[in-house]
Coordinates of C-alpha atoms and ligand atoms in Angstrom, one line a residue:
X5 CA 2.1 6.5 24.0
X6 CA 0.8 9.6 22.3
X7 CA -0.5 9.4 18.6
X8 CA 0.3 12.9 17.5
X9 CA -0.8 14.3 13.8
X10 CA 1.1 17.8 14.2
X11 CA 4.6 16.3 13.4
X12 CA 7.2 19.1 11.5
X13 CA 8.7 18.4 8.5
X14 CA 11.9 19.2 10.2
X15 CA 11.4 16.3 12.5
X16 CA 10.3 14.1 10.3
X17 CA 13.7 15.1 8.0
X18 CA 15.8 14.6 11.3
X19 CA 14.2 10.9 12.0
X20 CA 15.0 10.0 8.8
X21 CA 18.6 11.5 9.2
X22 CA 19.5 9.6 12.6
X23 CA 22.2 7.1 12.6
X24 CA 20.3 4.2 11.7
X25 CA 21.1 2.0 15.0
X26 CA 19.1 5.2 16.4
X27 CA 16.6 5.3 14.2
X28 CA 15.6 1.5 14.7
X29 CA 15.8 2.0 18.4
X30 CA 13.3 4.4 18.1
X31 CA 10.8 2.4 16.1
X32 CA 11.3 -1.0 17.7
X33 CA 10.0 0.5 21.1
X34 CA 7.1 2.2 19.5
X35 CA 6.0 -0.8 17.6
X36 CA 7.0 -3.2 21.0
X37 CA 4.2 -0.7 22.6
X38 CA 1.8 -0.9 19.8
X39 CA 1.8 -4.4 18.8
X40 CA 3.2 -6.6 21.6
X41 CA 2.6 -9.8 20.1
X42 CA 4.8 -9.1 17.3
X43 CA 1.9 -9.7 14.6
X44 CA 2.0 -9.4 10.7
X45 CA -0.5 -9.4 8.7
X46 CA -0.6 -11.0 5.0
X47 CA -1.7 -9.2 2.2
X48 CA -2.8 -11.0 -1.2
X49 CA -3.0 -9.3 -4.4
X50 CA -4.9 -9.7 -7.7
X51 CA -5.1 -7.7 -10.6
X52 CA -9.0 -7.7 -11.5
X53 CA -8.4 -5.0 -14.7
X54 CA -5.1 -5.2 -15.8
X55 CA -3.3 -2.5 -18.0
X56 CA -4.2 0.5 -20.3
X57 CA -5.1 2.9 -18.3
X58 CA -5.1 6.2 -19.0
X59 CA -3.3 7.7 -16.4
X60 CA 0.5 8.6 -17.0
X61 CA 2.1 7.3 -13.4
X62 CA 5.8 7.3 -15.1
X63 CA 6.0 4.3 -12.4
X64 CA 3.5 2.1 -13.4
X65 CA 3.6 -0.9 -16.4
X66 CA -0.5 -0.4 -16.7
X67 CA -0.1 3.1 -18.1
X68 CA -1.4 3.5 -21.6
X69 CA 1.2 6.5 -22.3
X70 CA 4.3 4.0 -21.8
X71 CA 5.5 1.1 -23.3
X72 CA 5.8 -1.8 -21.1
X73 CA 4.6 -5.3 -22.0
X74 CA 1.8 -5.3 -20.2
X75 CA -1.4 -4.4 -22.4
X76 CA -5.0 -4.0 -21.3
X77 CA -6.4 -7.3 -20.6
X78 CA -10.6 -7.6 -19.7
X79 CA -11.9 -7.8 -16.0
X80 CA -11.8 -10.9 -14.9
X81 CA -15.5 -12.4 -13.3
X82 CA -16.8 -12.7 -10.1
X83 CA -16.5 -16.4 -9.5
X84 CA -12.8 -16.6 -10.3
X85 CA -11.5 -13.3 -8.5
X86 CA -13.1 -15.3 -5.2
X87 CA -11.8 -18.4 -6.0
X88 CA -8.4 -16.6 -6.0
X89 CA -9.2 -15.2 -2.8
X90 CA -10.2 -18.4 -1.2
X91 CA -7.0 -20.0 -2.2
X92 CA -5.0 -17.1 -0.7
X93 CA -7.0 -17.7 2.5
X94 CA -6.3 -21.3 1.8
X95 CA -2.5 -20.2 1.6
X96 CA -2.7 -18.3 5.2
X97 CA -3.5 -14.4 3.9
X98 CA -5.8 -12.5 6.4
X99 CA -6.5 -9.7 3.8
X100 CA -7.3 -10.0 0.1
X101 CA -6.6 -6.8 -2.1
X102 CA -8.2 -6.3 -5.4
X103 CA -6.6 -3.5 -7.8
X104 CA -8.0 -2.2 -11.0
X105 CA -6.1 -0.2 -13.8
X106 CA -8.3 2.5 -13.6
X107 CA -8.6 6.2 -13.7
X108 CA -11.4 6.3 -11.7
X109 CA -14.8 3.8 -10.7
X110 CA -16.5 3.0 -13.7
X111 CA -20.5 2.3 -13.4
X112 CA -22.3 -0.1 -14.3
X113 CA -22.1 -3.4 -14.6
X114 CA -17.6 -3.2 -13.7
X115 CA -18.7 -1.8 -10.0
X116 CA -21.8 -4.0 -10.0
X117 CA -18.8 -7.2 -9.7
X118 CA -16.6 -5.2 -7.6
X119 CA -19.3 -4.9 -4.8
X120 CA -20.0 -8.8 -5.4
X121 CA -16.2 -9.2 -5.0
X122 CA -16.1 -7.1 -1.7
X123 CA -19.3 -9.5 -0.3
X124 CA -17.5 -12.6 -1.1
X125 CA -14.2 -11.3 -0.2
X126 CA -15.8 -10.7 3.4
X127 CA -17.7 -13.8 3.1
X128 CA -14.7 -15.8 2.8
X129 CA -13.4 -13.8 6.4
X130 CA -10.7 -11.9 4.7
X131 CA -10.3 -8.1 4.8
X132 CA -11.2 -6.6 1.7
X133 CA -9.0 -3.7 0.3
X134 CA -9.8 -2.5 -3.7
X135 CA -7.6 0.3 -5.3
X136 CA -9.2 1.3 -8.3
X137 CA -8.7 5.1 -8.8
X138 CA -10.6 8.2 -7.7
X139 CA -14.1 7.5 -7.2
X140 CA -17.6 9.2 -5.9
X141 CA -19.3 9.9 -2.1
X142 CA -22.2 7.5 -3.8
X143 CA -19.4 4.7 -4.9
X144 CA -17.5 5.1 -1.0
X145 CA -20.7 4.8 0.3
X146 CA -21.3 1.4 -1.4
X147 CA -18.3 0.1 -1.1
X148 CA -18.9 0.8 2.5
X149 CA -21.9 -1.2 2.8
X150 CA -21.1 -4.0 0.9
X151 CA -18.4 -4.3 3.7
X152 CA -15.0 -2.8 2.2
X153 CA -12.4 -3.1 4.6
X154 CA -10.0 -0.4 3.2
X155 CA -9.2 1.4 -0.4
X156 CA -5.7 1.7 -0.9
X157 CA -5.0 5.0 -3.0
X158 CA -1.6 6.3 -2.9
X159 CA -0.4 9.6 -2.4
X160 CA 3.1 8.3 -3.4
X161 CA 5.8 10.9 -3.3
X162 CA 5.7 14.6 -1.7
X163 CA 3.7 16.9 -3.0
X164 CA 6.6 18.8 -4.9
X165 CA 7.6 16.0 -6.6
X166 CA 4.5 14.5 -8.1
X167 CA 4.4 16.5 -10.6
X168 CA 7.4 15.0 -12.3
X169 CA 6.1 11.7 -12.0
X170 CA 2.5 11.8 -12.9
X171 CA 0.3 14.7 -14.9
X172 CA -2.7 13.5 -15.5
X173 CA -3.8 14.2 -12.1
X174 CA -3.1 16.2 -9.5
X175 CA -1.7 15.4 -5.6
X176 CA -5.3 17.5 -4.2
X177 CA -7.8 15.0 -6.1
X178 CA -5.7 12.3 -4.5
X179 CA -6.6 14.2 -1.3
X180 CA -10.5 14.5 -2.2
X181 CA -10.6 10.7 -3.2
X182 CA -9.2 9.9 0.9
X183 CA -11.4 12.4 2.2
X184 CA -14.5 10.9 0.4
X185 CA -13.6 7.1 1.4
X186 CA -13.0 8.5 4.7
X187 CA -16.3 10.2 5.0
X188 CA -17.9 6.6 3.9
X189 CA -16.6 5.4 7.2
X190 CA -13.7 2.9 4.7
X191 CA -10.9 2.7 6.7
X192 CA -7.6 4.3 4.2
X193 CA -4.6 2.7 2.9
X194 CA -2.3 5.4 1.7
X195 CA 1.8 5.4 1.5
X196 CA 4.0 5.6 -1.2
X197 CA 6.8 4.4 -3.6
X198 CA 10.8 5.3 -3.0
X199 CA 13.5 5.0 -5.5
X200 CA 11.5 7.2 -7.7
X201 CA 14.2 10.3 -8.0
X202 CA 13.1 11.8 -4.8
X203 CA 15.3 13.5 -2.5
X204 CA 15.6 13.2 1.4
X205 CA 13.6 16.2 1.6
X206 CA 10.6 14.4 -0.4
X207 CA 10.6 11.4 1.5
X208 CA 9.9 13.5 4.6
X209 CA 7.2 15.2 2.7
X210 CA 5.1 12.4 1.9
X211 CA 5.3 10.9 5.5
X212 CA 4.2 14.6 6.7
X213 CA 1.2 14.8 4.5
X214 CA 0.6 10.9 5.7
X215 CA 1.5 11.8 9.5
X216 CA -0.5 14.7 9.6
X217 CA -4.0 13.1 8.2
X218 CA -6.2 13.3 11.0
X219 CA -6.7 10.2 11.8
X220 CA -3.9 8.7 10.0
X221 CA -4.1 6.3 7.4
X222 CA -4.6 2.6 8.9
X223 CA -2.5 1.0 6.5
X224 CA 0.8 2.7 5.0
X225 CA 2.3 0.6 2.4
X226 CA 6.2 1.6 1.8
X227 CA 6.9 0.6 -2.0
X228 CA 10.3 0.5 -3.3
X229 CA 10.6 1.5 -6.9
X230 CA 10.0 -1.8 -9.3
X231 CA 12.0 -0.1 -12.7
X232 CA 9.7 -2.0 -15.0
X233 CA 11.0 -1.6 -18.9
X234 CA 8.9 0.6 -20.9
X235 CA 8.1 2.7 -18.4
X236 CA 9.8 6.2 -18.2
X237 CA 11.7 5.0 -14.8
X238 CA 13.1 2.3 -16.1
X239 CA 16.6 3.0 -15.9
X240 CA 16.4 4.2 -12.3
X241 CA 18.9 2.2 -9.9
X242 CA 17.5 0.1 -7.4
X243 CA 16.9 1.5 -3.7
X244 CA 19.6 1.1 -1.3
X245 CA 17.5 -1.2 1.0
X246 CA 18.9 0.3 4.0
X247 CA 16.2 3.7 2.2
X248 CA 13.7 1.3 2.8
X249 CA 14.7 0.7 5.9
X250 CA 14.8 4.1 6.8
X251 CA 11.1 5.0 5.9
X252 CA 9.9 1.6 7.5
X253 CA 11.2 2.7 10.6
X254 CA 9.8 6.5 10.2
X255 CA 6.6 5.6 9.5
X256 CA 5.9 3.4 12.3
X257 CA 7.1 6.0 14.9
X258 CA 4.8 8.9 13.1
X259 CA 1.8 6.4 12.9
X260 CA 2.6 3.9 15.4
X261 CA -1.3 2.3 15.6
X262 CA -1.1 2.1 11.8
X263 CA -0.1 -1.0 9.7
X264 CA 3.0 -0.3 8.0
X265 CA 3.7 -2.6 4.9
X266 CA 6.3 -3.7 3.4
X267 CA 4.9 -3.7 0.0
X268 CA 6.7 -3.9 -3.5
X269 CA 10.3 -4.4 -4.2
X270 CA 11.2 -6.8 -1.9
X271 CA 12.4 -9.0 -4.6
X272 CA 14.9 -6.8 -4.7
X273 CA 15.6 -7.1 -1.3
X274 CA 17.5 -10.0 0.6
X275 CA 16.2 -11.8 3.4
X276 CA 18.0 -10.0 6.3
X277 CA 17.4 -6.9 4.9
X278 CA 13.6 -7.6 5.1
X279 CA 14.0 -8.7 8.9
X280 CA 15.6 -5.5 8.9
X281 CA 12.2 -3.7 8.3
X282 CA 10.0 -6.5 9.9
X283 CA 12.7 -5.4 13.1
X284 CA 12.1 -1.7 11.5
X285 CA 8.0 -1.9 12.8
X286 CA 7.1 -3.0 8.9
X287 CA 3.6 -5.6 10.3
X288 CA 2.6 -6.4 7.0
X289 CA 3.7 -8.1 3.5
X290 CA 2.1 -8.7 0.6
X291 CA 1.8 -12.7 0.5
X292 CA 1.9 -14.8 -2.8
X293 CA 4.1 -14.6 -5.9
X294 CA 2.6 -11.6 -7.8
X295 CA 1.9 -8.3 -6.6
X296 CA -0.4 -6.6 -9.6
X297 CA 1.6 -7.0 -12.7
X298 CA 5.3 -7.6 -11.4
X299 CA 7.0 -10.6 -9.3
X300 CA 7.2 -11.3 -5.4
X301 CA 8.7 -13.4 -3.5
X302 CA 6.5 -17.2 -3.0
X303 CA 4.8 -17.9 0.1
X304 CA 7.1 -20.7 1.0
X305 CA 10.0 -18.1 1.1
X306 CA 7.9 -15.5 3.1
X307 CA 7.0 -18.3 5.8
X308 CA 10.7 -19.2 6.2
X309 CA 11.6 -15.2 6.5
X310 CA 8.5 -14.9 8.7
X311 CA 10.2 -18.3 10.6
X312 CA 13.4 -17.0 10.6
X313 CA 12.6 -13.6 11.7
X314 CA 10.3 -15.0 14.6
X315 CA 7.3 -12.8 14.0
X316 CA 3.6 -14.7 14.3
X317 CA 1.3 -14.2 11.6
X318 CA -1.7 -12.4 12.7
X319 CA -4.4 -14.8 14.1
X320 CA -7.4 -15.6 11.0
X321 CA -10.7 -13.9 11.8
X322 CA -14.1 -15.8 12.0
X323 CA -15.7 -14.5 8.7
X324 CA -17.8 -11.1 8.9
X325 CA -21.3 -11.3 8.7
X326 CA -21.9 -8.2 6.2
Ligands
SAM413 N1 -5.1 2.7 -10.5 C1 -5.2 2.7 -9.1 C2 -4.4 3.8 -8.5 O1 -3.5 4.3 -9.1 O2 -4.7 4.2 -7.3 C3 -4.8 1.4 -8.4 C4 -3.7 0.6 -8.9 S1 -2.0 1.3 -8.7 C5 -1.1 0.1 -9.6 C6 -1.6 1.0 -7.0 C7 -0.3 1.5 -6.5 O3 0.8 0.6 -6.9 C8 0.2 2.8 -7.0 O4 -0.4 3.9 -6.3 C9 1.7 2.7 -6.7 O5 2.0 3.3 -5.5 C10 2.0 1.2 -6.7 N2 2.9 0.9 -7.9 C11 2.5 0.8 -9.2 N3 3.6 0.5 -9.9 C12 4.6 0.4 -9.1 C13 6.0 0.1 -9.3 N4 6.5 -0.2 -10.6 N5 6.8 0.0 -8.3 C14 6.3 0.3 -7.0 N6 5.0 0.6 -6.8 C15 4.2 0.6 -7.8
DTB414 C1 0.6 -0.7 -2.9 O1 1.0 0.4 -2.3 N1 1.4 -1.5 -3.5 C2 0.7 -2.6 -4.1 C3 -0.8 -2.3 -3.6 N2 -0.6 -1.1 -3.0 C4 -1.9 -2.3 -4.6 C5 0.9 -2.6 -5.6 C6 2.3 -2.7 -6.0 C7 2.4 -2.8 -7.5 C8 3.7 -3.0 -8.0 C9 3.8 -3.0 -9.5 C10 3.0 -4.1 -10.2 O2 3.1 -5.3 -9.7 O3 2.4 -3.8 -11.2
SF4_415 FE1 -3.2 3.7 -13.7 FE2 -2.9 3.3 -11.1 FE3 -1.0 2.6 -12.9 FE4 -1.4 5.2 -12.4 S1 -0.7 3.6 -10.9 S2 -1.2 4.3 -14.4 S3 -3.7 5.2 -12.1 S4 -3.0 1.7 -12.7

């Protein structure tokens, strides 16, 4: 199987057009290839800086500009972000993701505990993933050594369309902040959020930019719009999960080595049509009953849909020595 990074728009637009029996065909005999033991990989989340930031994401609860319910809380310490990540290793997860309501890095003593929370993260044999904002080459390159397995930092819709979702930043120093994790030798989470207004044509934009990074992403979280009141998409009606289906299924045949997640709005979703996307190539979920600010499902569901679908969770990992 070829990984190619010079896909067309216009094919990507015409995958995402097949009849969807097609379509799944398509992906199931990539991801077969790919991952032949049918392995998905849990994903824990915890929000270590919650709320008022001051970016204007018209998606996001934790913008400053909108007025959702959820207010800027303080960081929360070192010792208690592990111990969440122990019991989420406790729980089964294989990677433990950290997020932080932030423009961009802050120095000091806030990335001083965010490299402590990558070594014990990595300590504790989990994959650690952060996704706090833009950040420096001297920042990546920390990260980097205190062992960061991946930074998730979204490009989230085409390049067209961003601008009427966020303006406080632009699509290209998205594109700088991959480059520079990138160039620390971080490994990239990127994908992106559906449901947010976006046309057809959009969609296929955002996997292009993602199928045509060079290499791609490792990890491309799919996010279905969560409408959280307060926030300026509020009103938006849900995704037809089918959609979700659709982009599943597209990104594991653009970027068929990469983990594909089926990340938020799932409680939106019911069970078959998340076998659907697990059947779709999706080899991730995000495991436990928060994502950052919003609900998912609990980890007793997701190991009856897990059951049910007859997927094996990935096998745990002796812990790292970093
Ligand atoms: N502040 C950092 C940033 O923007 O990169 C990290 C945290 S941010 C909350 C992480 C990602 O969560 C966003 O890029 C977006 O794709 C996703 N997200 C946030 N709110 C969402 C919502 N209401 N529905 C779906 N996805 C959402
Ligand atoms: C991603 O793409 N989705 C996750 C993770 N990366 C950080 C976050 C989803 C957040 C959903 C809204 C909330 O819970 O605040
Ligand atoms: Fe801030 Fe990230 Fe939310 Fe945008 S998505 S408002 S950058 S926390």
């Amino acid at each position: 199987m070829i990984t190619r990074h010079d896909w067309s728009r216009q094919e990507i637009q015409a995958l995402l057009a097949l009849p969807l029996v097609d379509l799944l065909w398509q992906a199931q005999q990539v991801h077969r290839v790919a991952n032949p033991g049918y392995q998905v990989q849990l994903a824990s989340l915890l929000s270590v800086k919650t709320g008022g930031c001051e970016e204007d994401c018209a998606y996001c609860p934790q913008s400053l500009h909108h007025s959702s319910d959820v207010t800027g809380q303080p960081e929360l310490e070192v010792e208690p972000v592990l111990a969440r990540a122990r019991a989420a290793r406790d729980a089964g997860a294989q990677r433990f993701c950290m997020g932080w309501a932030w423009r961009e890095i802050r120095e000091g003593a806030p990335f001083e505990a965010m490299l402590a929370m990558v070594r014990g993260v990595r300590e504790l044999g989990l994959e650690a993933c952060v996704t706090a904002g833009m950040l420096t080459d001297g920042q990546a390159e920390r990260l980097a050594a205190a062992g960061l397995t991946a930074y998730n930092h979204n490009l989230d819709t085409s390049p067209e369309h961003y601008d009427r979702i966020i303006s406080t930043r632009t699509y290209q120093e998205r594109l700088e902040t991959l480059e520079r994790v990138r160039r620390a030798g971080v490994t990239l989470c990127c994908g992106g959020i559906i449901g947010m207004g976006e046309s057809d044509t959009d969609r296929a934009g955002l996997l292009h930019v993602l199928a045509t990074l060079d290499p791609h992403p490792e990890s491309v979280p799919i996010n279905a719009l969560v409408a959280v009141e307060g926030t300026p998409l509020e009103a938006l009606p849900a995704v037809d999960p089918l959609d979700v289906v659709r982009m599943v299924a597209a990104a594991r045949i653009l970027m068929p080595h990469s983990r594909v997640r089926l990340s938020a709005g799932r409680e939106q979703m019911n069970r078959e049509a998340q076998v659907l996307c697990l059947l779709a190539g999706a080899d991730s979920i995000f495991y436990g009953d928060t994502l950052l600010t919003t609900g998912n499902p609990d980890g007793a569901t997701d190991r009856e849909l897990l059951a049910a679908a007859g997927v094996r969770v990935e096998e745990a990992r002796p812990p790292a020595c970093v």
